[in-house]
PDB file of C-alpha atoms in Angstrom:
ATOM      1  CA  UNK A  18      85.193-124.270  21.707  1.00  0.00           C
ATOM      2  CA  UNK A  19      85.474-120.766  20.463  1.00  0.00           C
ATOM      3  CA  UNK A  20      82.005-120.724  19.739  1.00  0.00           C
ATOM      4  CA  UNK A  21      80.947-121.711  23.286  1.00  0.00           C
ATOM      5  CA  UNK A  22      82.958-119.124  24.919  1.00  0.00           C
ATOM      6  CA  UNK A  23      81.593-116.350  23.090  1.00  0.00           C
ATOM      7  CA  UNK A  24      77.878-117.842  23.924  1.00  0.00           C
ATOM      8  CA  UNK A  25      79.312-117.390  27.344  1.00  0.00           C
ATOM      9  CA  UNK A  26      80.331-114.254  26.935  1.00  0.00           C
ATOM     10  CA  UNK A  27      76.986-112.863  25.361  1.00  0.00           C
ATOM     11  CA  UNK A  28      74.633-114.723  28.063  1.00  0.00           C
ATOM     12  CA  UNK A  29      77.494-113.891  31.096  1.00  0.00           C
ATOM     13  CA  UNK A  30      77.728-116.230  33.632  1.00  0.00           C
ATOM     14  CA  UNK A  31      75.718-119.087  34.421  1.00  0.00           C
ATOM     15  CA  UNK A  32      76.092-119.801  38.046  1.00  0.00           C
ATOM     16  CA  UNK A  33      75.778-117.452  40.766  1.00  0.00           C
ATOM     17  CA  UNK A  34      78.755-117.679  43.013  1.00  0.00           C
ATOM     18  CA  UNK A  35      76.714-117.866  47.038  1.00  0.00           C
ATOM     19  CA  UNK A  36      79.088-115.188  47.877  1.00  0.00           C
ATOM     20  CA  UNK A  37      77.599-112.850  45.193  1.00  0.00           C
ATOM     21  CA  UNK A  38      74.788-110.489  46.937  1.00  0.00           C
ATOM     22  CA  UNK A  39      71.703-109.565  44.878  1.00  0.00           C
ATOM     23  CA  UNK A  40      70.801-105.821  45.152  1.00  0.00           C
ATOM     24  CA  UNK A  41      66.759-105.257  45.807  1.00  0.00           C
ATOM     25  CA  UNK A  42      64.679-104.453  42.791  1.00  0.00           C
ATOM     26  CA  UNK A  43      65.173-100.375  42.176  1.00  0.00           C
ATOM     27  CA  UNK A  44      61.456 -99.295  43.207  1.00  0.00           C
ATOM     28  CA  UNK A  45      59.226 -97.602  40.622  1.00  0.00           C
ATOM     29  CA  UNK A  46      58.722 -93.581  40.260  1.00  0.00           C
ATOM     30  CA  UNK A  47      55.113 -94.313  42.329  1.00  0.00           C
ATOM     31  CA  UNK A  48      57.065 -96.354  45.352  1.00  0.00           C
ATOM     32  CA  UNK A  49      59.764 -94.158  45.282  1.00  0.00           C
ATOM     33  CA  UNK A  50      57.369 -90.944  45.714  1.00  0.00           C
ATOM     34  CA  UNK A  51      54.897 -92.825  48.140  1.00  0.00           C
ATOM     35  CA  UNK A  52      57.965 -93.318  50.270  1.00  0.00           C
ATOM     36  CA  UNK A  53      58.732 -89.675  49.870  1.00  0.00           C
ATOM     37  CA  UNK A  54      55.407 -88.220  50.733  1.00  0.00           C
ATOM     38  CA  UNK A  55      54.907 -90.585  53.456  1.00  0.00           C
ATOM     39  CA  UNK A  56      58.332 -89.617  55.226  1.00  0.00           C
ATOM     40  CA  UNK A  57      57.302 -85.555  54.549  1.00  0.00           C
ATOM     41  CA  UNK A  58      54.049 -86.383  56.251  1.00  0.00           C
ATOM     42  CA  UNK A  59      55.668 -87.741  59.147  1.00  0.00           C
ATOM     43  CA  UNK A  60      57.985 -84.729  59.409  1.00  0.00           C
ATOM     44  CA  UNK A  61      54.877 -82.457  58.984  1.00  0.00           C
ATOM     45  CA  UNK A  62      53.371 -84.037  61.911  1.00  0.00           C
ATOM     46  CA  UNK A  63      56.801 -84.296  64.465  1.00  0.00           C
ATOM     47  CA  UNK A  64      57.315 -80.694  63.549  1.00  0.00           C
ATOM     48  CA  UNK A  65      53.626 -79.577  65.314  1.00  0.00           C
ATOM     49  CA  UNK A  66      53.593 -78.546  67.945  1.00  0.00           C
ATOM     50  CA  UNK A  67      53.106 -80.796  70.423  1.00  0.00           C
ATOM     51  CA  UNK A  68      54.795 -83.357  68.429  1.00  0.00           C
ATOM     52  CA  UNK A  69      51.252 -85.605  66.770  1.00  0.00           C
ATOM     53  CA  UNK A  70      52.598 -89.211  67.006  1.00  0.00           C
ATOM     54  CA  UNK A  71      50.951 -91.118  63.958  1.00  0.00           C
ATOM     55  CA  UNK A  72      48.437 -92.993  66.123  1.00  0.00           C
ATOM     56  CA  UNK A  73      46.711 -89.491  67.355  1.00  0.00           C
ATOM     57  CA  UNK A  74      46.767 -88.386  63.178  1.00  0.00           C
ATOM     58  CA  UNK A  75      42.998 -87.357  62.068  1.00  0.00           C
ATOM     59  CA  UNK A  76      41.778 -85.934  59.283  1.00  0.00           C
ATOM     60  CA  UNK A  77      42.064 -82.377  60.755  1.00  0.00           C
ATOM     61  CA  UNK A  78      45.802 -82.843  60.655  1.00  0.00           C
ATOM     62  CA  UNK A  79      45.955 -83.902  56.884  1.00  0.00           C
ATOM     63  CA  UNK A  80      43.826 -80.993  56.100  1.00  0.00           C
ATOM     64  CA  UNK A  81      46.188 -79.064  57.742  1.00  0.00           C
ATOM     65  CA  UNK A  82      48.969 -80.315  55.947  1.00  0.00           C
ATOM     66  CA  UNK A  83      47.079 -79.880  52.346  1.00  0.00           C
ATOM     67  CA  UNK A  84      46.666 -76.036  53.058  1.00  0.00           C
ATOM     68  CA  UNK A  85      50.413 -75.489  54.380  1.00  0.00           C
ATOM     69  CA  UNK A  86      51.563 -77.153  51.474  1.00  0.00           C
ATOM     70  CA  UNK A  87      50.309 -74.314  49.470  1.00  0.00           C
ATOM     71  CA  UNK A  88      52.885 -71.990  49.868  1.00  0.00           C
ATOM     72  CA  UNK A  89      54.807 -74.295  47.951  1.00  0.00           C
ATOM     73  CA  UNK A  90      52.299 -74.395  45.195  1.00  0.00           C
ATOM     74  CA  UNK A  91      52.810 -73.243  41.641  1.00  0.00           C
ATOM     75  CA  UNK A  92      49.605 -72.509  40.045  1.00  0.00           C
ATOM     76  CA  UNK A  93      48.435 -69.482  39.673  1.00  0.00           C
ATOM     77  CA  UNK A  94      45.057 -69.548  41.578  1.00  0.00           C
ATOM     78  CA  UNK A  95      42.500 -66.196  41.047  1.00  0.00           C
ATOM     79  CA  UNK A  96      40.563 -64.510  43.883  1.00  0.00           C
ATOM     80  CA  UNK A  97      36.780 -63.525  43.186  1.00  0.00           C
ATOM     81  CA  UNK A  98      37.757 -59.698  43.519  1.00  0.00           C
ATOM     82  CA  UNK A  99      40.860 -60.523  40.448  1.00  0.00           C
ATOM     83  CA  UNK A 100      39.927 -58.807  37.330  1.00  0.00           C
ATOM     84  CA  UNK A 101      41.205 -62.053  35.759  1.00  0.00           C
ATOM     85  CA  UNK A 102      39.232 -64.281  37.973  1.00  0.00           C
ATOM     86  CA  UNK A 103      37.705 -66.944  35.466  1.00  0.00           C
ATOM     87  CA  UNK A 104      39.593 -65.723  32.130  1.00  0.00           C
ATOM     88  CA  UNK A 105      42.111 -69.142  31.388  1.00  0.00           C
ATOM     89  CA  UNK A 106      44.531 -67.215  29.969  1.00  0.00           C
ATOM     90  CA  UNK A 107      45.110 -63.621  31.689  1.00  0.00           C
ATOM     91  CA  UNK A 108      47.243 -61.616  29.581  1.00  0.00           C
ATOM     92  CA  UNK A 109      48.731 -59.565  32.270  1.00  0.00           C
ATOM     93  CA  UNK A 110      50.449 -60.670  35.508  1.00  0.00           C
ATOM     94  CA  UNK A 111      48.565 -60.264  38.765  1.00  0.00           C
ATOM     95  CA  UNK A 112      49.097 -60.854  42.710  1.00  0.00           C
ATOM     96  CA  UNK A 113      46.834 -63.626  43.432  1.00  0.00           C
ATOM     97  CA  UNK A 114      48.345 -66.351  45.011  1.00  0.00           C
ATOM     98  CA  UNK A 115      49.817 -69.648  44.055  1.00  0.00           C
ATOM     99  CA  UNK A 116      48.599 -72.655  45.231  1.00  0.00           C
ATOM    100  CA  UNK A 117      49.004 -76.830  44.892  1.00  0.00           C
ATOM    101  CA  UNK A 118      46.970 -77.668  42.055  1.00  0.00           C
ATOM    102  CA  UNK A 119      44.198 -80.012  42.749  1.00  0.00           C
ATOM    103  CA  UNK A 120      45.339 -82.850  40.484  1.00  0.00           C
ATOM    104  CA  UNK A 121      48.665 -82.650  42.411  1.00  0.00           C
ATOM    105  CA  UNK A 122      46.794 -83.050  46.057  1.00  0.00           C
ATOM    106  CA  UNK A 123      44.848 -85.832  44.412  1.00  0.00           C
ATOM    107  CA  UNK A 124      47.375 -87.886  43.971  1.00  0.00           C
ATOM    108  CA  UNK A 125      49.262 -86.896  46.971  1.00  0.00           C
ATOM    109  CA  UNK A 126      46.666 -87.911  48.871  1.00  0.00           C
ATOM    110  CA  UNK A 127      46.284 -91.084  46.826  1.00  0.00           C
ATOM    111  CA  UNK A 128      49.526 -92.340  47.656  1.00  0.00           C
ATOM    112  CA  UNK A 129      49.525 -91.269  51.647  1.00  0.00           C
ATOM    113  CA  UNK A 130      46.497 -93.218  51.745  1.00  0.00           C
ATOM    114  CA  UNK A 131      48.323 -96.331  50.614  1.00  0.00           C
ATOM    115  CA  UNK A 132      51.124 -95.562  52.113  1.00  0.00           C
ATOM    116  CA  UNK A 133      49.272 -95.527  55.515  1.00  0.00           C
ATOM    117  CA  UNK A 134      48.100 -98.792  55.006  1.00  0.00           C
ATOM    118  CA  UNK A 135      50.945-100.634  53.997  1.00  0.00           C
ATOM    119  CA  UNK A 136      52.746 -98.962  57.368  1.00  0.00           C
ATOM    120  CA  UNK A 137      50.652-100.947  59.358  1.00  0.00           C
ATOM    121  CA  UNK A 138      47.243 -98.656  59.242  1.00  0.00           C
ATOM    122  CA  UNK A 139      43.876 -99.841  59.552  1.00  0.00           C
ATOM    123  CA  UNK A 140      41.696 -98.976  56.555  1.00  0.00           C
ATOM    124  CA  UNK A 141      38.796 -98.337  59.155  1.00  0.00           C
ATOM    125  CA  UNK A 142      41.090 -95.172  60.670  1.00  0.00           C
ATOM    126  CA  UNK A 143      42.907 -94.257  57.463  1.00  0.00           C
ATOM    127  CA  UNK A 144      42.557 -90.105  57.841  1.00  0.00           C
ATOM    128  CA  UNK A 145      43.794 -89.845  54.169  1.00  0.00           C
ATOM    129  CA  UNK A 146      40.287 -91.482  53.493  1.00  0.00           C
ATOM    130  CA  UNK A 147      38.095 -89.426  55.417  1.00  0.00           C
ATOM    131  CA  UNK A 148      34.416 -88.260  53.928  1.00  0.00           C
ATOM    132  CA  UNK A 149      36.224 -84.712  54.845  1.00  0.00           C
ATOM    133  CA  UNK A 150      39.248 -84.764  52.663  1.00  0.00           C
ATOM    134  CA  UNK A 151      37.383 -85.971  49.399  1.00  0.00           C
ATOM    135  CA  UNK A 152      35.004 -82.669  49.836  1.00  0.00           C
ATOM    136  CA  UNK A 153      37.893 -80.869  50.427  1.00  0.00           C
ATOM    137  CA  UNK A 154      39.672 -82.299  47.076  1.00  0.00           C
ATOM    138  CA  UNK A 155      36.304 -81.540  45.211  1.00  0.00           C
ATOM    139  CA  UNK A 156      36.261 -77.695  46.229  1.00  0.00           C
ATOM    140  CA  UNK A 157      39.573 -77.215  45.468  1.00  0.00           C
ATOM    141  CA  UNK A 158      38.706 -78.713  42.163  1.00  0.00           C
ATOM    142  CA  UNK A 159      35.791 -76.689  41.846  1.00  0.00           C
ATOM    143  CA  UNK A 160      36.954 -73.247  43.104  1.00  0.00           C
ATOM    144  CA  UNK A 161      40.514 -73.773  40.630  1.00  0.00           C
ATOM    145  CA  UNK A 162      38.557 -74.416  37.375  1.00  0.00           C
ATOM    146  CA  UNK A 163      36.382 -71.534  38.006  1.00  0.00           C
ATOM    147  CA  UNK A 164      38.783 -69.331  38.845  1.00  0.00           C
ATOM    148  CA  UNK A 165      40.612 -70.468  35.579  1.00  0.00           C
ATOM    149  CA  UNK A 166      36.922 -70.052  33.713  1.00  0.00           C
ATOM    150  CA  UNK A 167      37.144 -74.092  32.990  1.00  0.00           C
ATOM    151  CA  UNK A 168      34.596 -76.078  34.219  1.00  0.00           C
ATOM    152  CA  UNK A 169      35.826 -79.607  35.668  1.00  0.00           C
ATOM    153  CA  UNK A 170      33.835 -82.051  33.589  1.00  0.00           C
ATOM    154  CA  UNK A 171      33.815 -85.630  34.828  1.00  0.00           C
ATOM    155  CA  UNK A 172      34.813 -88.366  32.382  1.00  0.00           C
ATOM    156  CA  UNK A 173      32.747 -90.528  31.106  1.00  0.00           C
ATOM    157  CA  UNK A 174      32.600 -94.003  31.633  1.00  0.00           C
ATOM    158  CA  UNK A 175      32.673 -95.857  28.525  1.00  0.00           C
ATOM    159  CA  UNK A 176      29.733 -98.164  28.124  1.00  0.00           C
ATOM    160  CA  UNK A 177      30.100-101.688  29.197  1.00  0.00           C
ATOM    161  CA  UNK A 178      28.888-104.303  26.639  1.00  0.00           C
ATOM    162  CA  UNK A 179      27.208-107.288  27.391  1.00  0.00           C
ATOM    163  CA  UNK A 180      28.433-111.101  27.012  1.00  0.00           C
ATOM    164  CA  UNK A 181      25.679-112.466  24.430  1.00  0.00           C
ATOM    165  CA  UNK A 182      21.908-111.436  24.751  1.00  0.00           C
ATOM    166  CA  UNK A 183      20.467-108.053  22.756  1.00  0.00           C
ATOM    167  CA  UNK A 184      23.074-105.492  21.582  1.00  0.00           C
ATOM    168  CA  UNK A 185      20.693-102.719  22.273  1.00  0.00           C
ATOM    169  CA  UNK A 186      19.960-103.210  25.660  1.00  0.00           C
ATOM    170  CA  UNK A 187      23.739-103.336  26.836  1.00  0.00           C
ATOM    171  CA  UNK A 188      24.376-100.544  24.537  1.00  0.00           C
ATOM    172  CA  UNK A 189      24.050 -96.959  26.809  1.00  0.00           C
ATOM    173  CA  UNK A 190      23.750 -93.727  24.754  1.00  0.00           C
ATOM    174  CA  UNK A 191      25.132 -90.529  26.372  1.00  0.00           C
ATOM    175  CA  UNK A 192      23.523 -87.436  25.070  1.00  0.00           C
TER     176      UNK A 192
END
């Protein structure tokens, strides 16, 4: 009997008592941080100006929100006239401005797009998905690696063999 109680005791209890309440899964970093962005977003916009109620939100308004989050931006971001513009590691200080970096608004803007969704957005009128936004992203990408003297290079895709057939026409050679 011994024996059984301390399998008891290792495994804990067997039965759940009905009066017992479950707590909800803890959500992940991601949710957690979607949720956070998402509720920031929405203060962003009832703090305008008039007030923007969700429903009005365009892609104007998240741009909007992308460049006044800058002043809360860390990296170090050279202007043209900076005689450290495009040198990646200036060995003096300087007074150009810090900025959100653009890996930082991509995956801001990641999550807001999901999170608009899954708060009961239509994919069709998601702002966060807008044709605008994504050339916005890509200058920012392109005007911090130049001024940092690092040019963005796109991964590349690894090549994608082939079930069966010739190996060396599924095979693609980058150069």
């Amino acid at each position: 009997m011994s024996s059984e109680r301390g399998k008891d005791i290792a495994e804990g209890p067997s039965r759940v008592n009905p009066g017992d309440q479950q707590l909800p899964p803890t959500p992940s970093r991601y949710e957690s941080q979607k949720r956070r962005d998402w509720n920031t977003f929405g203060q962003y916009l009832k703090n305008q100006r008039p007030p923007v109620p969700l429903s009005q939100c365009n892609c104007n308004h998240v741009l909007d929100f992308l460049r006044y989050l800058d002043q809360f931006g860390k990296t170090k971001v050279h202007l043209q006239g900076c005689m450290f513009y495009g040198q990646p590691e200036p060995p003096a200080p300087c007074t150009c401005p810090l900025r959100q970096a653009w890996g930082s608004l991509d995956a801001l803007i990641g999550r807001l797009r999901a999170a608009y969704e899954e708060n009961g957005g239509s994919p069709e009128t998601n702002p966060f998905a807008s044709g605008a936004i994504r050339v916005y992203l890509k200058d920012v990408r392109d005007c911090q690696a130049k001024a940092r003297g690092i040019p963005y290079k796109k991964k590349k895709k690894k090549p994608h063999q082939g079930k069966g057939g010739d190996e060396s026409s599924s095979t693609i050679h980058f150069s």
